[in-house]
Amino acid sequence: MECTLEREKAAQHAEAAADELARALAFVGNSFLAPMSQTSDAALDRAFWAAFPDFGSEEAACALDGLFAWAAEGENVPRAERVRAVSVEYARLFIGPPEPAVAPWESFYVQEGVTNGFGEPTFRMRERLRQAALEVSNENNQYADHVGIELLYCSELARRAASGGPAGTEEAALLESFVEADLLPWLGRFTTALYEEGATYYGLLADLAEGLLGVVRAFSPSASTCAA
């Protein structure tokens, strides 16, 4: 009985953590899909980052420290001006003109000869979304292998994993596989490119994304067992 109760408590804790991780990934994913002028400006408040979970990850905690310091540095600047500055950075990095300074698509980093972000990874990501019964609907008509969409895909898998049971375990395994084999291998190059282009907020946000995905890698969908 004692072992059963411990397993139930551990499962409940894991499900709650997965749900919280889903929300964290969703925030980061949405932040990469649109400028701050079109989304939440909560990131301008250091209290937001102080409350943001690090899931016990040193990498995530380090990124959050950087984001907290970044938010604190701008406290004396009018909010509208800060939103405008972050939105201008977004446009310079991911829109252009004449083209994005940093490509936000997986295809650009993993396939030779891709210059516009549309390649084989785009088709693979479309198929993953189809299999998950998810549909991309955004005003910017981004390719399916956009970093923001891939992070939102991770968020949805984490949310489903939080439901527990066999289905949740299957989704957790799918999430880990995608992160390990597909997203993390190119996200580091994306982050490096951001800093090379002088990114501030979005470089720190990419650091946070890597930290959160590290949390996913450490998550095991296997049920715990009692010691003999």
PDB file of C-alpha atoms in Angstrom:
ATOM      1  CA  MET A   1       0.000   0.000   0.000  1.00  0.00           C
ATOM      2  CA  GLU A   2       2.769   2.437   0.957  1.00  0.00           C
ATOM      3  CA  CYS A   3       4.533   1.859  -2.352  1.00  0.00           C
ATOM      4  CA  THR A   4       1.297   2.376  -4.265  1.00  0.00           C
ATOM      5  CA  LEU A   5       0.673   5.705  -2.526  1.00  0.00           C
ATOM      6  CA  GLU A   6       4.207   6.860  -3.243  1.00  0.00           C
ATOM      7  CA  ARG A   7       3.801   5.974  -6.902  1.00  0.00           C
ATOM      8  CA  GLU A   8       0.507   7.844  -7.087  1.00  0.00           C
ATOM      9  CA  LYS A   9       2.045  10.939  -5.488  1.00  0.00           C
ATOM     10  CA  ALA A  10       5.026  10.755  -7.846  1.00  0.00           C
ATOM     11  CA  ALA A  11       2.698  10.436 -10.838  1.00  0.00           C
ATOM     12  CA  GLN A  12       0.654  13.443  -9.703  1.00  0.00           C
ATOM     13  CA  HIS A  13       3.815  15.489  -9.254  1.00  0.00           C
ATOM     14  CA  ALA A  14       5.076  14.509 -12.708  1.00  0.00           C
ATOM     15  CA  GLU A  15       1.742  15.397 -14.301  1.00  0.00           C
ATOM     16  CA  ALA A  16       1.689  18.814 -12.603  1.00  0.00           C
ATOM     17  CA  ALA A  17       5.260  19.479 -13.707  1.00  0.00           C
ATOM     18  CA  ALA A  18       4.444  18.491 -17.286  1.00  0.00           C
ATOM     19  CA  ASP A  19       1.466  20.849 -17.320  1.00  0.00           C
ATOM     20  CA  GLU A  20       3.604  23.711 -16.007  1.00  0.00           C
ATOM     21  CA  LEU A  21       6.299  22.902 -18.561  1.00  0.00           C
ATOM     22  CA  ALA A  22       3.651  23.009 -21.305  1.00  0.00           C
ATOM     23  CA  ARG A  23       2.697  26.554 -20.286  1.00  0.00           C
ATOM     24  CA  ALA A  24       6.326  27.663 -20.181  1.00  0.00           C
ATOM     25  CA  LEU A  25       7.044  26.255 -23.646  1.00  0.00           C
ATOM     26  CA  ALA A  26       3.886  27.874 -25.006  1.00  0.00           C
ATOM     27  CA  PHE A  27       4.980  31.296 -23.798  1.00  0.00           C
ATOM     28  CA  VAL A  28       8.384  30.990 -25.428  1.00  0.00           C
ATOM     29  CA  GLY A  29       6.946  29.558 -28.646  1.00  0.00           C
ATOM     30  CA  ASN A  30       4.384  32.329 -29.009  1.00  0.00           C
ATOM     31  CA  SER A  31       7.052  34.940 -28.283  1.00  0.00           C
ATOM     32  CA  PHE A  32       9.024  33.755 -31.310  1.00  0.00           C
ATOM     33  CA  LEU A  33       5.965  33.811 -33.576  1.00  0.00           C
ATOM     34  CA  ALA A  34       5.014  37.481 -33.253  1.00  0.00           C
ATOM     35  CA  PRO A  35       6.560  40.741 -32.041  1.00  0.00           C
ATOM     36  CA  MET A  36       5.805  41.938 -28.530  1.00  0.00           C
ATOM     37  CA  SER A  37       3.545  44.646 -29.957  1.00  0.00           C
ATOM     38  CA  GLN A  38       1.159  41.850 -31.013  1.00  0.00           C
ATOM     39  CA  THR A  39       1.489  39.625 -27.942  1.00  0.00           C
ATOM     40  CA  SER A  40       1.857  39.972 -24.176  1.00  0.00           C
ATOM     41  CA  ASP A  41       4.313  42.511 -22.769  1.00  0.00           C
ATOM     42  CA  ALA A  42       4.563  40.680 -19.423  1.00  0.00           C
ATOM     43  CA  ALA A  43       8.223  39.913 -20.164  1.00  0.00           C
ATOM     44  CA  LEU A  44       9.056  43.558 -19.461  1.00  0.00           C
ATOM     45  CA  ASP A  45       8.393  42.983 -15.757  1.00  0.00           C
ATOM     46  CA  ARG A  46      11.168  41.434 -13.697  1.00  0.00           C
ATOM     47  CA  ALA A  47       8.515  39.940 -11.403  1.00  0.00           C
ATOM     48  CA  PHE A  48       7.353  37.831 -14.348  1.00  0.00           C
ATOM     49  CA  TRP A  49      10.780  36.232 -14.654  1.00  0.00           C
ATOM     50  CA  ALA A  50      11.192  35.912 -10.890  1.00  0.00           C
ATOM     51  CA  ALA A  51       8.041  33.757 -10.851  1.00  0.00           C
ATOM     52  CA  PHE A  52       8.861  31.793 -14.027  1.00  0.00           C
ATOM     53  CA  PRO A  53       9.670  28.155 -13.107  1.00  0.00           C
ATOM     54  CA  ASP A  54      13.168  26.816 -13.737  1.00  0.00           C
ATOM     55  CA  PHE A  55      12.168  23.168 -13.056  1.00  0.00           C
ATOM     56  CA  GLY A  56      15.399  22.640 -11.156  1.00  0.00           C
ATOM     57  CA  SER A  57      17.435  23.192 -14.322  1.00  0.00           C
ATOM     58  CA  GLU A  58      20.657  25.164 -13.931  1.00  0.00           C
ATOM     59  CA  GLU A  59      20.537  26.118 -17.606  1.00  0.00           C
ATOM     60  CA  ALA A  60      16.975  27.422 -17.349  1.00  0.00           C
ATOM     61  CA  ALA A  61      17.773  29.249 -14.108  1.00  0.00           C
ATOM     62  CA  CYS A  62      20.757  30.973 -15.746  1.00  0.00           C
ATOM     63  CA  ALA A  63      18.585  32.112 -18.665  1.00  0.00           C
ATOM     64  CA  LEU A  64      15.950  33.387 -16.250  1.00  0.00           C
ATOM     65  CA  ASP A  65      18.591  35.353 -14.338  1.00  0.00           C
ATOM     66  CA  GLY A  66      19.562  37.006 -17.619  1.00  0.00           C
ATOM     67  CA  LEU A  67      15.955  37.809 -18.483  1.00  0.00           C
ATOM     68  CA  PHE A  68      15.347  39.196 -14.989  1.00  0.00           C
ATOM     69  CA  ALA A  69      18.388  41.479 -15.331  1.00  0.00           C
ATOM     70  CA  TRP A  70      17.296  42.538 -18.830  1.00  0.00           C
ATOM     71  CA  ALA A  71      13.829  43.467 -17.565  1.00  0.00           C
ATOM     72  CA  ALA A  72      15.280  45.331 -14.577  1.00  0.00           C
ATOM     73  CA  GLU A  73      17.584  47.411 -16.793  1.00  0.00           C
ATOM     74  CA  GLY A  74      14.617  48.903 -18.623  1.00  0.00           C
ATOM     75  CA  GLU A  75      12.482  49.778 -15.632  1.00  0.00           C
ATOM     76  CA  ASN A  76      13.004  53.528 -16.041  1.00  0.00           C
ATOM     77  CA  VAL A  77      12.126  53.508 -19.742  1.00  0.00           C
ATOM     78  CA  PRO A  78       8.482  54.168 -20.739  1.00  0.00           C
ATOM     79  CA  ARG A  79       6.678  50.878 -21.350  1.00  0.00           C
ATOM     80  CA  ALA A  80       5.498  51.788 -24.843  1.00  0.00           C
ATOM     81  CA  GLU A  81       9.068  52.626 -25.818  1.00  0.00           C
ATOM     82  CA  ARG A  82      10.310  49.303 -24.506  1.00  0.00           C
ATOM     83  CA  VAL A  83       7.637  47.371 -26.404  1.00  0.00           C
ATOM     84  CA  ARG A  84       8.590  49.245 -29.557  1.00  0.00           C
ATOM     85  CA  ALA A  85      12.306  48.490 -29.089  1.00  0.00           C
ATOM     86  CA  VAL A  86      11.705  44.759 -28.610  1.00  0.00           C
ATOM     87  CA  SER A  87       9.359  44.681 -31.611  1.00  0.00           C
ATOM     88  CA  VAL A  88      11.967  46.430 -33.752  1.00  0.00           C
ATOM     89  CA  GLU A  89      14.514  43.815 -32.692  1.00  0.00           C
ATOM     90  CA  TYR A  90      12.048  41.112 -33.650  1.00  0.00           C
ATOM     91  CA  ALA A  91      11.523  42.620 -37.097  1.00  0.00           C
ATOM     92  CA  ARG A  92      15.247  43.025 -37.722  1.00  0.00           C
ATOM     93  CA  LEU A  93      16.047  39.486 -36.688  1.00  0.00           C
ATOM     94  CA  PHE A  94      13.153  37.500 -38.129  1.00  0.00           C
ATOM     95  CA  ILE A  95      11.509  39.593 -40.858  1.00  0.00           C
ATOM     96  CA  GLY A  96      13.883  42.059 -42.515  1.00  0.00           C
ATOM     97  CA  PRO A  97      14.062  43.766 -44.990  1.00  0.00           C
ATOM     98  CA  PRO A  98      15.517  42.538 -47.149  1.00  0.00           C
ATOM     99  CA  GLU A  99      15.469  39.166 -45.356  1.00  0.00           C
ATOM    100  CA  PRO A 100      15.682  37.866 -41.781  1.00  0.00           C
ATOM    101  CA  ALA A 101      19.043  38.431 -40.125  1.00  0.00           C
ATOM    102  CA  VAL A 102      18.502  35.099 -38.353  1.00  0.00           C
ATOM    103  CA  ALA A 103      16.439  32.405 -40.054  1.00  0.00           C
ATOM    104  CA  PRO A 104      13.862  30.971 -37.597  1.00  0.00           C
ATOM    105  CA  TRP A 105      13.257  27.747 -39.601  1.00  0.00           C
ATOM    106  CA  GLU A 106      14.761  24.324 -39.028  1.00  0.00           C
ATOM    107  CA  SER A 107      15.288  23.744 -42.766  1.00  0.00           C
ATOM    108  CA  PHE A 108      17.830  26.555 -42.916  1.00  0.00           C
ATOM    109  CA  TYR A 109      20.087  24.801 -40.404  1.00  0.00           C
ATOM    110  CA  VAL A 110      19.842  21.144 -41.352  1.00  0.00           C
ATOM    111  CA  GLN A 111      19.471  21.040 -45.136  1.00  0.00           C
ATOM    112  CA  GLU A 112      21.981  22.165 -47.727  1.00  0.00           C
ATOM    113  CA  GLY A 113      20.987  24.856 -50.185  1.00  0.00           C
ATOM    114  CA  VAL A 114      17.908  26.110 -48.319  1.00  0.00           C
ATOM    115  CA  THR A 115      17.723  29.893 -48.321  1.00  0.00           C
ATOM    116  CA  ASN A 116      14.051  30.647 -47.659  1.00  0.00           C
ATOM    117  CA  GLY A 117      13.236  28.283 -44.797  1.00  0.00           C
ATOM    118  CA  PHE A 118      11.259  25.765 -46.854  1.00  0.00           C
ATOM    119  CA  GLY A 119      12.730  22.283 -47.044  1.00  0.00           C
ATOM    120  CA  GLU A 120      12.334  18.648 -46.046  1.00  0.00           C
ATOM    121  CA  PRO A 121      11.974  19.475 -42.314  1.00  0.00           C
ATOM    122  CA  THR A 122       8.946  21.578 -43.228  1.00  0.00           C
ATOM    123  CA  PHE A 123       7.181  18.536 -44.678  1.00  0.00           C
ATOM    124  CA  ARG A 124       8.184  16.368 -41.712  1.00  0.00           C
ATOM    125  CA  MET A 125       6.820  18.936 -39.297  1.00  0.00           C
ATOM    126  CA  ARG A 126       3.580  19.209 -41.256  1.00  0.00           C
ATOM    127  CA  GLU A 127       3.146  15.449 -40.937  1.00  0.00           C
ATOM    128  CA  ARG A 128       3.806  15.521 -37.195  1.00  0.00           C
ATOM    129  CA  LEU A 129       1.188  18.219 -36.751  1.00  0.00           C
ATOM    130  CA  ARG A 130      -1.277  16.237 -38.861  1.00  0.00           C
ATOM    131  CA  GLN A 131      -0.710  13.077 -36.832  1.00  0.00           C
ATOM    132  CA  ALA A 132      -1.262  15.064 -33.639  1.00  0.00           C
ATOM    133  CA  ALA A 133      -4.481  16.542 -35.085  1.00  0.00           C
ATOM    134  CA  LEU A 134      -2.983  20.037 -34.855  1.00  0.00           C
ATOM    135  CA  GLU A 135      -3.387  22.792 -37.392  1.00  0.00           C
ATOM    136  CA  VAL A 136      -1.138  25.797 -37.919  1.00  0.00           C
ATOM    137  CA  SER A 137      -3.198  28.959 -37.955  1.00  0.00           C
ATOM    138  CA  ASN A 138      -1.259  32.201 -37.809  1.00  0.00           C
ATOM    139  CA  GLU A 139      -1.508  35.540 -39.552  1.00  0.00           C
ATOM    140  CA  ASN A 140       2.144  35.401 -40.624  1.00  0.00           C
ATOM    141  CA  ASN A 141       1.667  32.117 -42.540  1.00  0.00           C
ATOM    142  CA  GLN A 142       4.899  30.730 -41.128  1.00  0.00           C
ATOM    143  CA  TYR A 143       6.392  27.475 -42.371  1.00  0.00           C
ATOM    144  CA  ALA A 144       5.646  24.533 -40.090  1.00  0.00           C
ATOM    145  CA  ASP A 145       9.317  24.167 -39.079  1.00  0.00           C
ATOM    146  CA  HIS A 146       9.427  27.667 -37.546  1.00  0.00           C
ATOM    147  CA  VAL A 147      11.063  27.609 -34.103  1.00  0.00           C
ATOM    148  CA  GLY A 148       7.914  29.011 -32.505  1.00  0.00           C
ATOM    149  CA  ILE A 149       5.691  26.326 -34.018  1.00  0.00           C
ATOM    150  CA  GLU A 150       8.064  23.543 -33.023  1.00  0.00           C
ATOM    151  CA  LEU A 151       8.078  24.852 -29.444  1.00  0.00           C
ATOM    152  CA  LEU A 152       4.278  25.021 -29.439  1.00  0.00           C
ATOM    153  CA  TYR A 153       4.196  21.435 -30.696  1.00  0.00           C
ATOM    154  CA  CYS A 154       6.377  20.491 -27.727  1.00  0.00           C
ATOM    155  CA  SER A 155       4.024  22.413 -25.456  1.00  0.00           C
ATOM    156  CA  GLU A 156       1.003  20.494 -26.699  1.00  0.00           C
ATOM    157  CA  LEU A 157       2.742  17.135 -26.298  1.00  0.00           C
ATOM    158  CA  ALA A 158       3.740  18.105 -22.745  1.00  0.00           C
ATOM    159  CA  ARG A 159       0.143  19.120 -22.014  1.00  0.00           C
ATOM    160  CA  ARG A 160      -1.103  15.754 -23.254  1.00  0.00           C
ATOM    161  CA  ALA A 161       1.591  13.951 -21.283  1.00  0.00           C
ATOM    162  CA  ALA A 162       0.291  15.689 -18.146  1.00  0.00           C
ATOM    163  CA  SER A 163      -2.947  13.726 -18.480  1.00  0.00           C
ATOM    164  CA  GLY A 164      -1.116  10.614 -17.313  1.00  0.00           C
ATOM    165  CA  GLY A 165      -2.055   7.049 -18.153  1.00  0.00           C
ATOM    166  CA  PRO A 166      -0.854   5.055 -21.182  1.00  0.00           C
ATOM    167  CA  ALA A 167      -1.767   7.860 -23.605  1.00  0.00           C
ATOM    168  CA  GLY A 168       0.169  10.393 -21.549  1.00  0.00           C
ATOM    169  CA  THR A 169       3.180   8.105 -21.403  1.00  0.00           C
ATOM    170  CA  GLU A 170       3.087   7.712 -25.186  1.00  0.00           C
ATOM    171  CA  GLU A 171       2.943  11.483 -25.695  1.00  0.00           C
ATOM    172  CA  ALA A 172       5.816  11.998 -23.251  1.00  0.00           C
ATOM    173  CA  ALA A 173       7.957   9.518 -25.181  1.00  0.00           C
ATOM    174  CA  LEU A 174       7.073  11.237 -28.465  1.00  0.00           C
ATOM    175  CA  LEU A 175       8.010  14.597 -26.970  1.00  0.00           C
ATOM    176  CA  GLU A 176      11.388  13.375 -25.763  1.00  0.00           C
ATOM    177  CA  SER A 177      12.133  11.784 -29.131  1.00  0.00           C
ATOM    178  CA  PHE A 178      11.278  14.955 -31.055  1.00  0.00           C
ATOM    179  CA  VAL A 179      13.312  17.195 -28.774  1.00  0.00           C
ATOM    180  CA  GLU A 180      16.354  14.933 -28.794  1.00  0.00           C
ATOM    181  CA  ALA A 181      16.416  14.034 -32.484  1.00  0.00           C
ATOM    182  CA  ASP A 182      14.977  17.122 -34.161  1.00  0.00           C
ATOM    183  CA  LEU A 183      14.685  20.353 -32.206  1.00  0.00           C
ATOM    184  CA  LEU A 184      17.758  20.526 -29.980  1.00  0.00           C
ATOM    185  CA  PRO A 185      20.281  19.690 -32.729  1.00  0.00           C
ATOM    186  CA  TRP A 186      19.506  22.927 -34.589  1.00  0.00           C
ATOM    187  CA  LEU A 187      18.296  25.180 -31.791  1.00  0.00           C
ATOM    188  CA  GLY A 188      21.849  25.702 -30.548  1.00  0.00           C
ATOM    189  CA  ARG A 189      22.916  27.000 -33.956  1.00  0.00           C
ATOM    190  CA  PHE A 190      19.892  29.276 -34.002  1.00  0.00           C
ATOM    191  CA  THR A 191      20.819  30.675 -30.585  1.00  0.00           C
ATOM    192  CA  THR A 192      24.420  31.259 -31.654  1.00  0.00           C
ATOM    193  CA  ALA A 193      23.231  33.103 -34.758  1.00  0.00           C
ATOM    194  CA  LEU A 194      21.035  35.356 -32.614  1.00  0.00           C
ATOM    195  CA  TYR A 195      23.937  36.466 -30.454  1.00  0.00           C
ATOM    196  CA  GLU A 196      26.152  36.959 -33.501  1.00  0.00           C
ATOM    197  CA  GLU A 197      23.528  39.400 -34.764  1.00  0.00           C
ATOM    198  CA  GLY A 198      23.491  41.316 -31.484  1.00  0.00           C
ATOM    199  CA  ALA A 199      20.188  39.977 -30.162  1.00  0.00           C
ATOM    200  CA  THR A 200      19.292  40.871 -26.581  1.00  0.00           C
ATOM    201  CA  TYR A 201      15.822  39.723 -25.489  1.00  0.00           C
ATOM    202  CA  TYR A 202      15.516  37.065 -28.186  1.00  0.00           C
ATOM    203  CA  GLY A 203      18.946  35.642 -27.476  1.00  0.00           C
ATOM    204  CA  LEU A 204      18.006  35.238 -23.823  1.00  0.00           C
ATOM    205  CA  LEU A 205      14.669  33.745 -24.842  1.00  0.00           C
ATOM    206  CA  ALA A 206      16.469  31.181 -26.991  1.00  0.00           C
ATOM    207  CA  ASP A 207      18.690  30.336 -24.004  1.00  0.00           C
ATOM    208  CA  LEU A 208      15.533  29.740 -21.985  1.00  0.00           C
ATOM    209  CA  ALA A 209      14.100  27.534 -24.728  1.00  0.00           C
ATOM    210  CA  GLU A 210      17.230  25.373 -24.636  1.00  0.00           C
ATOM    211  CA  GLY A 211      16.976  25.157 -20.857  1.00  0.00           C
ATOM    212  CA  LEU A 212      13.338  24.079 -20.993  1.00  0.00           C
ATOM    213  CA  LEU A 213      14.094  21.468 -23.616  1.00  0.00           C
ATOM    214  CA  GLY A 214      16.831  20.177 -21.339  1.00  0.00           C
ATOM    215  CA  VAL A 215      14.110  19.641 -18.755  1.00  0.00           C
ATOM    216  CA  VAL A 216      12.200  17.602 -21.343  1.00  0.00           C
ATOM    217  CA  ARG A 217      15.268  15.446 -21.942  1.00  0.00           C
ATOM    218  CA  ALA A 218      15.554  14.716 -18.227  1.00  0.00           C
ATOM    219  CA  PHE A 219      11.904  13.691 -18.009  1.00  0.00           C
ATOM    220  CA  SER A 220      11.277   9.935 -18.066  1.00  0.00           C
ATOM    221  CA  PRO A 221       7.887   8.610 -19.151  1.00  0.00           C
ATOM    222  CA  SER A 222       8.614   5.258 -17.535  1.00  0.00           C
ATOM    223  CA  ALA A 223       6.565   4.436 -14.454  1.00  0.00           C
ATOM    224  CA  SER A 224       8.559   4.197 -11.271  1.00  0.00           C
ATOM    225  CA  THR A 225       8.729   0.849  -9.586  1.00  0.00           C
ATOM    226  CA  CYS A 226       9.065  -0.260  -5.973  1.00  0.00           C
ATOM    227  CA  ALA A 227      12.315  -1.557  -4.710  1.00  0.00           C
ATOM    228  CA  ALA A 228      12.338  -5.252  -4.009  1.00  0.00           C
TER     229      ALA A 228
END
